[in-house]
Amino acid sequence: MTANGPLVGRLVLVAGATSASGEAVARALTAAGAAVIAVGTRADALEALRASVPGVTTRTCDLSDRDAVAALAAQIRQESGRVDGLVHLVGGWRGGGGLAGQSDEDWDFFDRAFRTLRNTTREFFDDLVASPAGRLAIVSSTAVASPPAGGANYAAAKAAADAWVRAIAQGFRKSAPQAAAAIFVVQTLAGLEARLGDEVVRLWDTEPAAVNGARIPLEPSEPRMKQ
């Protein structure tokens, strides 16, 4: 664990933490000295995460339920204090079949993920504003800029999430210039989980104005030339 650094003593909540990317982010944050609260809906997956990443605290919560999020926030503040960071990783891919194949069931899936972003950011916004180094991060998609017909539901939901986070960034500019809200943009996260963890940690080591409201491409590193 890092003995000193910008994340030492910080409390970071990772929403949707039981995915491969959630595990990688939790691992990177704890290695950098942060206290991590990992939130998900499946107790068995959270137990596996605790075994894989020692030191992580886990909480079970349906983040699409605003009352449940409020209760979670109250519990965290009582037991651990104010959060300094929120990394939102709730989501997934469903789609295909052209525009006619964009089902209501798929839209409900994406809408639920977007509600978890709205609920968590509204509940923890004041914490991030009050923190001396508040950070918010989400993962978005290249589909926002080039939406395919077969992924219209997905792209529309990701565009909504982008706009929501950029609105939060505007709020930070007005009331908390020490805070930042960033959007990592990927084509696919597969194979980039560890890279995402490193980039999330780097948010605390970067001037907030440089990343606040930014859409940051997350791409595979180019292989190094042999010397």
Short mmCIF file of the C-alpha atoms (twelve columns), coordinates in Angstrom:
data_MODEL
# 
_entry.id   MODEL 
# 
loop_
_atom_site.group_PDB 
_atom_site.id 
_atom_site.type_symbol 
_atom_site.label_atom_id 
_atom_site.label_alt_id 
_atom_site.label_comp_id 
_atom_site.label_asym_id 
_atom_site.label_seq_id 
_atom_site.Cartn_x 
_atom_site.Cartn_y 
_atom_site.Cartn_z 
_atom_site.pdbx_PDB_model_num 
ATOM 1   C CA . MET A 1   0.000   0.000   0.000   1 
ATOM 2   C CA . THR A 2   1.173   3.502   -0.748  1 
ATOM 3   C CA . ALA A 3   2.556   5.184   2.390   1 
ATOM 4   C CA . ASN A 4   1.589   8.656   1.223   1 
ATOM 5   C CA . GLY A 5   -0.190  10.154  -1.741  1 
ATOM 6   C CA . PRO A 6   -3.370  11.955  -2.718  1 
ATOM 7   C CA . LEU A 7   -5.591  8.935   -2.055  1 
ATOM 8   C CA . VAL A 8   -4.331  8.084   1.406   1 
ATOM 9   C CA . GLY A 9   -7.165  8.668   3.846   1 
ATOM 10  C CA . ARG A 10  -9.753  9.137   1.095   1 
ATOM 11  C CA . LEU A 11  -13.017 7.180   1.101   1 
ATOM 12  C CA . VAL A 12  -14.164 6.030   -2.341  1 
ATOM 13  C CA . LEU A 13  -17.404 4.285   -3.216  1 
ATOM 14  C CA . VAL A 14  -17.363 1.951   -6.223  1 
ATOM 15  C CA . ALA A 15  -20.872 1.316   -7.567  1 
ATOM 16  C CA . GLY A 16  -21.327 -1.837  -9.606  1 
ATOM 17  C CA . ALA A 17  -18.177 -3.241  -8.076  1 
ATOM 18  C CA . THR A 18  -18.606 -6.958  -8.774  1 
ATOM 19  C CA . SER A 19  -17.666 -6.770  -12.452 1 
ATOM 20  C CA . ALA A 20  -14.110 -7.370  -13.676 1 
ATOM 21  C CA . SER A 21  -13.673 -3.608  -14.030 1 
ATOM 22  C CA . GLY A 22  -15.052 -3.046  -10.536 1 
ATOM 23  C CA . GLU A 23  -12.552 -5.468  -9.057  1 
ATOM 24  C CA . ALA A 24  -9.686  -3.819  -10.954 1 
ATOM 25  C CA . VAL A 25  -10.715 -0.335  -9.811  1 
ATOM 26  C CA . ALA A 26  -11.133 -1.463  -6.199  1 
ATOM 27  C CA . ARG A 27  -7.710  -3.117  -6.301  1 
ATOM 28  C CA . ALA A 28  -6.002  -0.026  -7.741  1 
ATOM 29  C CA . LEU A 29  -7.663  2.314   -5.253  1 
ATOM 30  C CA . THR A 30  -6.780  0.211   -2.209  1 
ATOM 31  C CA . ALA A 31  -3.202  -0.159  -3.451  1 
ATOM 32  C CA . ALA A 32  -3.020  3.644   -3.653  1 
ATOM 33  C CA . GLY A 33  -4.121  3.965   -0.033  1 
ATOM 34  C CA . ALA A 34  -7.842  4.662   -0.344  1 
ATOM 35  C CA . ALA A 35  -10.540 3.119   1.800   1 
ATOM 36  C CA . VAL A 36  -12.937 1.477   -0.664  1 
ATOM 37  C CA . ILE A 37  -16.613 0.699   -0.210  1 
ATOM 38  C CA . ALA A 38  -17.738 -1.674  -2.957  1 
ATOM 39  C CA . VAL A 39  -21.473 -1.750  -3.656  1 
ATOM 40  C CA . GLY A 40  -23.428 -4.335  -5.590  1 
ATOM 41  C CA . THR A 41  -26.643 -6.331  -5.533  1 
ATOM 42  C CA . ARG A 42  -25.252 -9.872  -5.219  1 
ATOM 43  C CA . ALA A 43  -23.963 -10.874 -1.795  1 
ATOM 44  C CA . ASP A 44  -22.044 -13.880 -3.162  1 
ATOM 45  C CA . ALA A 45  -20.184 -11.744 -5.704  1 
ATOM 46  C CA . LEU A 46  -19.352 -9.161  -3.036  1 
ATOM 47  C CA . GLU A 47  -17.999 -11.920 -0.803  1 
ATOM 48  C CA . ALA A 48  -15.767 -13.076 -3.672  1 
ATOM 49  C CA . LEU A 49  -14.577 -9.498  -4.141  1 
ATOM 50  C CA . ARG A 50  -13.632 -9.226  -0.457  1 
ATOM 51  C CA . ALA A 51  -11.589 -12.405 -0.794  1 
ATOM 52  C CA . SER A 52  -9.888  -11.145 -3.949  1 
ATOM 53  C CA . VAL A 53  -9.174  -7.595  -2.755  1 
ATOM 54  C CA . PRO A 54  -8.365  -7.609  0.969   1 
ATOM 55  C CA . GLY A 55  -9.325  -4.465  2.834   1 
ATOM 56  C CA . VAL A 56  -12.367 -3.638  0.716   1 
ATOM 57  C CA . THR A 57  -15.607 -2.994  2.586   1 
ATOM 58  C CA . THR A 58  -18.753 -4.195  0.821   1 
ATOM 59  C CA . ARG A 59  -22.386 -3.147  0.949   1 
ATOM 60  C CA . THR A 60  -25.413 -4.717  -0.728  1 
ATOM 61  C CA . CYS A 61  -27.795 -2.153  -2.198  1 
ATOM 62  C CA . ASP A 62  -30.233 -1.733  -5.074  1 
ATOM 63  C CA . LEU A 63  -28.894 1.560   -6.378  1 
ATOM 64  C CA . SER A 64  -31.905 2.029   -8.644  1 
ATOM 65  C CA . ASP A 65  -34.004 2.573   -5.469  1 
ATOM 66  C CA . ARG A 66  -33.515 6.174   -4.288  1 
ATOM 67  C CA . ASP A 67  -34.649 5.383   -0.737  1 
ATOM 68  C CA . ALA A 68  -32.187 2.496   -0.535  1 
ATOM 69  C CA . VAL A 69  -29.383 4.785   -1.730  1 
ATOM 70  C CA . ALA A 70  -30.305 7.397   0.872   1 
ATOM 71  C CA . ALA A 71  -30.197 4.740   3.592   1 
ATOM 72  C CA . LEU A 72  -26.844 3.504   2.316   1 
ATOM 73  C CA . ALA A 73  -25.421 7.028   2.329   1 
ATOM 74  C CA . ALA A 74  -26.639 7.634   5.881   1 
ATOM 75  C CA . GLN A 75  -25.038 4.392   7.035   1 
ATOM 76  C CA . ILE A 76  -21.728 5.219   5.350   1 
ATOM 77  C CA . ARG A 77  -21.620 8.701   6.839   1 
ATOM 78  C CA . GLN A 78  -22.375 7.361   10.303  1 
ATOM 79  C CA . GLU A 79  -19.812 4.563   10.141  1 
ATOM 80  C CA . SER A 80  -17.061 5.937   7.896   1 
ATOM 81  C CA . GLY A 81  -17.696 9.629   7.248   1 
ATOM 82  C CA . ARG A 82  -18.068 11.597  4.034   1 
ATOM 83  C CA . VAL A 83  -17.073 9.988   0.728   1 
ATOM 84  C CA . ASP A 84  -14.339 11.624  -1.348  1 
ATOM 85  C CA . GLY A 85  -14.968 9.724   -4.538  1 
ATOM 86  C CA . LEU A 86  -17.676 7.918   -6.497  1 
ATOM 87  C CA . VAL A 87  -16.793 5.549   -9.328  1 
ATOM 88  C CA . HIS A 88  -19.954 4.449   -11.137 1 
ATOM 89  C CA . LEU A 89  -19.568 1.196   -13.092 1 
ATOM 90  C CA . VAL A 90  -23.163 -0.022  -13.240 1 
ATOM 91  C CA . GLY A 91  -24.083 -0.999  -16.782 1 
ATOM 92  C CA . GLY A 92  -23.686 -3.580  -19.490 1 
ATOM 93  C CA . TRP A 93  -24.459 -4.265  -23.121 1 
ATOM 94  C CA . ARG A 94  -27.688 -5.465  -24.685 1 
ATOM 95  C CA . GLY A 95  -28.725 -4.818  -28.258 1 
ATOM 96  C CA . GLY A 96  -28.679 -5.880  -31.871 1 
ATOM 97  C CA . GLY A 97  -31.386 -6.420  -34.447 1 
ATOM 98  C CA . GLY A 98  -31.272 -2.989  -36.010 1 
ATOM 99  C CA . LEU A 99  -33.598 -0.205  -34.934 1 
ATOM 100 C CA . ALA A 100 -36.607 -2.530  -34.959 1 
ATOM 101 C CA . GLY A 101 -34.783 -4.753  -32.482 1 
ATOM 102 C CA . GLN A 102 -34.419 -2.045  -29.827 1 
ATOM 103 C CA . SER A 103 -36.798 -3.611  -27.347 1 
ATOM 104 C CA . ASP A 104 -38.518 -2.005  -24.390 1 
ATOM 105 C CA . GLU A 105 -36.965 -4.687  -22.197 1 
ATOM 106 C CA . ASP A 106 -33.492 -3.625  -23.265 1 
ATOM 107 C CA . TRP A 107 -34.342 0.040   -22.740 1 
ATOM 108 C CA . ASP A 108 -35.605 -0.741  -19.228 1 
ATOM 109 C CA . PHE A 109 -32.248 -2.411  -18.508 1 
ATOM 110 C CA . PHE A 110 -30.312 0.691   -19.584 1 
ATOM 111 C CA . ASP A 111 -32.768 3.055   -17.907 1 
ATOM 112 C CA . ARG A 112 -32.267 1.230   -14.617 1 
ATOM 113 C CA . ALA A 113 -28.487 1.667   -14.923 1 
ATOM 114 C CA . PHE A 114 -28.967 5.376   -15.599 1 
ATOM 115 C CA . ARG A 115 -31.199 5.669   -12.524 1 
ATOM 116 C CA . THR A 116 -28.384 4.258   -10.408 1 
ATOM 117 C CA . LEU A 117 -26.137 7.061   -11.680 1 
ATOM 118 C CA . ARG A 118 -28.751 9.727   -10.955 1 
ATOM 119 C CA . ASN A 119 -29.496 8.330   -7.510  1 
ATOM 120 C CA . THR A 120 -25.894 7.947   -6.363  1 
ATOM 121 C CA . THR A 121 -24.703 11.298  -7.698  1 
ATOM 122 C CA . ARG A 122 -27.642 13.206  -6.228  1 
ATOM 123 C CA . GLU A 123 -27.150 11.530  -2.870  1 
ATOM 124 C CA . PHE A 124 -23.369 11.970  -2.705  1 
ATOM 125 C CA . PHE A 125 -22.977 15.292  -4.565  1 
ATOM 126 C CA . ASP A 126 -22.741 17.324  -1.355  1 
ATOM 127 C CA . ASP A 127 -20.086 14.926  -0.034  1 
ATOM 128 C CA . LEU A 128 -17.971 15.411  -3.147  1 
ATOM 129 C CA . VAL A 129 -18.387 19.195  -2.964  1 
ATOM 130 C CA . ALA A 130 -17.349 19.240  0.693   1 
ATOM 131 C CA . SER A 131 -14.340 16.979  0.132   1 
ATOM 132 C CA . PRO A 132 -10.960 18.655  -0.427  1 
ATOM 133 C CA . ALA A 133 -10.504 16.288  -3.377  1 
ATOM 134 C CA . GLY A 134 -13.876 15.053  -4.588  1 
ATOM 135 C CA . ARG A 135 -13.877 12.911  -7.725  1 
ATOM 136 C CA . LEU A 136 -16.615 11.312  -9.820  1 
ATOM 137 C CA . ALA A 137 -15.901 8.907   -12.677 1 
ATOM 138 C CA . ILE A 138 -18.042 6.893   -15.080 1 
ATOM 139 C CA . VAL A 139 -17.335 4.747   -18.121 1 
ATOM 140 C CA . SER A 140 -19.031 5.720   -21.370 1 
ATOM 141 C CA . SER A 141 -18.796 4.451   -24.929 1 
ATOM 142 C CA . THR A 142 -17.535 5.489   -28.346 1 
ATOM 143 C CA . ALA A 143 -21.102 4.656   -29.465 1 
ATOM 144 C CA . VAL A 144 -22.213 8.047   -28.111 1 
ATOM 145 C CA . ALA A 145 -20.380 9.774   -30.962 1 
ATOM 146 C CA . SER A 146 -21.169 7.104   -33.589 1 
ATOM 147 C CA . PRO A 147 -24.369 5.336   -32.535 1 
ATOM 148 C CA . PRO A 148 -25.237 2.202   -34.537 1 
ATOM 149 C CA . ALA A 149 -28.866 1.366   -35.240 1 
ATOM 150 C CA . GLY A 150 -28.468 -1.954  -33.460 1 
ATOM 151 C CA . GLY A 151 -27.181 -0.193  -30.372 1 
ATOM 152 C CA . ALA A 152 -29.519 2.799   -30.308 1 
ATOM 153 C CA . ASN A 153 -30.877 2.039   -26.826 1 
ATOM 154 C CA . TYR A 154 -27.373 1.607   -25.441 1 
ATOM 155 C CA . ALA A 155 -25.975 4.718   -27.134 1 
ATOM 156 C CA . ALA A 156 -28.919 6.865   -26.040 1 
ATOM 157 C CA . ALA A 157 -28.549 5.787   -22.415 1 
ATOM 158 C CA . LYS A 158 -24.795 6.387   -22.498 1 
ATOM 159 C CA . ALA A 159 -25.374 9.835   -24.016 1 
ATOM 160 C CA . ALA A 160 -27.740 10.630  -21.154 1 
ATOM 161 C CA . ALA A 161 -25.108 9.530   -18.636 1 
ATOM 162 C CA . ASP A 162 -22.483 11.681  -20.389 1 
ATOM 163 C CA . ALA A 163 -24.736 14.730  -20.222 1 
ATOM 164 C CA . TRP A 164 -25.585 14.102  -16.578 1 
ATOM 165 C CA . VAL A 165 -21.930 13.901  -15.546 1 
ATOM 166 C CA . ARG A 166 -20.982 16.974  -17.573 1 
ATOM 167 C CA . ALA A 167 -23.777 18.840  -15.774 1 
ATOM 168 C CA . ILE A 168 -22.254 17.750  -12.467 1 
ATOM 169 C CA . ALA A 169 -18.905 19.015  -13.727 1 
ATOM 170 C CA . GLN A 170 -20.500 22.406  -14.322 1 
ATOM 171 C CA . GLY A 171 -21.799 22.345  -10.776 1 
ATOM 172 C CA . PHE A 172 -18.296 21.596  -9.526  1 
ATOM 173 C CA . ARG A 173 -16.894 24.553  -11.480 1 
ATOM 174 C CA . LYS A 174 -19.331 26.843  -9.693  1 
ATOM 175 C CA . SER A 175 -19.169 25.524  -6.144  1 
ATOM 176 C CA . ALA A 176 -16.215 23.142  -5.792  1 
ATOM 177 C CA . PRO A 177 -13.227 23.874  -8.048  1 
ATOM 178 C CA . GLN A 178 -11.232 21.316  -6.069  1 
ATOM 179 C CA . ALA A 179 -13.565 18.560  -7.371  1 
ATOM 180 C CA . ALA A 180 -13.770 16.894  -10.774 1 
ATOM 181 C CA . ALA A 181 -16.176 14.702  -12.731 1 
ATOM 182 C CA . ALA A 182 -14.628 12.673  -15.555 1 
ATOM 183 C CA . ILE A 183 -15.933 10.351  -18.265 1 
ATOM 184 C CA . PHE A 184 -13.761 7.493   -19.531 1 
ATOM 185 C CA . VAL A 185 -14.661 6.542   -23.090 1 
ATOM 186 C CA . VAL A 186 -14.080 3.035   -24.447 1 
ATOM 187 C CA . GLN A 187 -15.135 0.896   -27.361 1 
ATOM 188 C CA . THR A 188 -15.003 -2.126  -25.083 1 
ATOM 189 C CA . LEU A 189 -13.661 -2.538  -21.565 1 
ATOM 190 C CA . ALA A 190 -12.512 -6.104  -22.173 1 
ATOM 191 C CA . GLY A 191 -8.771  -6.202  -21.552 1 
ATOM 192 C CA . LEU A 192 -8.684  -2.617  -20.243 1 
ATOM 193 C CA . GLU A 193 -9.835  -3.258  -16.679 1 
ATOM 194 C CA . ALA A 194 -6.414  -2.758  -15.067 1 
ATOM 195 C CA . ARG A 195 -5.825  0.310   -17.220 1 
ATOM 196 C CA . LEU A 196 -9.126  1.741   -16.010 1 
ATOM 197 C CA . GLY A 197 -8.053  1.190   -12.412 1 
ATOM 198 C CA . ASP A 198 -4.807  3.067   -13.006 1 
ATOM 199 C CA . GLU A 199 -6.591  5.953   -14.726 1 
ATOM 200 C CA . VAL A 200 -9.153  6.275   -11.930 1 
ATOM 201 C CA . VAL A 201 -6.325  6.531   -9.397  1 
ATOM 202 C CA . ARG A 202 -4.625  9.138   -11.581 1 
ATOM 203 C CA . LEU A 203 -7.672  11.420  -11.274 1 
ATOM 204 C CA . TRP A 204 -6.558  12.252  -7.741  1 
ATOM 205 C CA . ASP A 205 -3.046  13.030  -8.930  1 
ATOM 206 C CA . THR A 206 -4.212  15.475  -11.618 1 
ATOM 207 C CA . GLU A 207 -5.308  19.089  -11.323 1 
ATOM 208 C CA . PRO A 208 -9.120  18.951  -11.149 1 
ATOM 209 C CA . ALA A 209 -9.596  21.644  -13.802 1 
ATOM 210 C CA . ALA A 210 -7.676  19.473  -16.275 1 
ATOM 211 C CA . VAL A 211 -10.128 16.561  -16.007 1 
ATOM 212 C CA . ASN A 212 -13.378 18.126  -14.835 1 
ATOM 213 C CA . GLY A 213 -15.984 17.536  -17.544 1 
ATOM 214 C CA . ALA A 214 -13.454 15.766  -19.763 1 
ATOM 215 C CA . ARG A 215 -14.219 12.738  -21.927 1 
ATOM 216 C CA . ILE A 216 -11.010 10.734  -21.635 1 
ATOM 217 C CA . PRO A 217 -10.337 8.055   -24.283 1 
ATOM 218 C CA . LEU A 218 -9.283  4.738   -22.791 1 
ATOM 219 C CA . GLU A 219 -7.485  2.711   -25.406 1 
ATOM 220 C CA . PRO A 220 -5.062  -0.225  -25.382 1 
ATOM 221 C CA . SER A 221 -1.468  0.900   -24.921 1 
ATOM 222 C CA . GLU A 222 0.682   0.712   -28.013 1 
ATOM 223 C CA . PRO A 223 3.283   -2.049  -27.768 1 
ATOM 224 C CA . ARG A 224 6.740   -0.718  -27.079 1 
ATOM 225 C CA . MET A 225 9.405   -1.024  -29.731 1 
ATOM 226 C CA . LYS A 226 12.236  -3.354  -28.835 1 
ATOM 227 C CA . GLN A 227 15.450  -1.516  -28.058 1 
# 
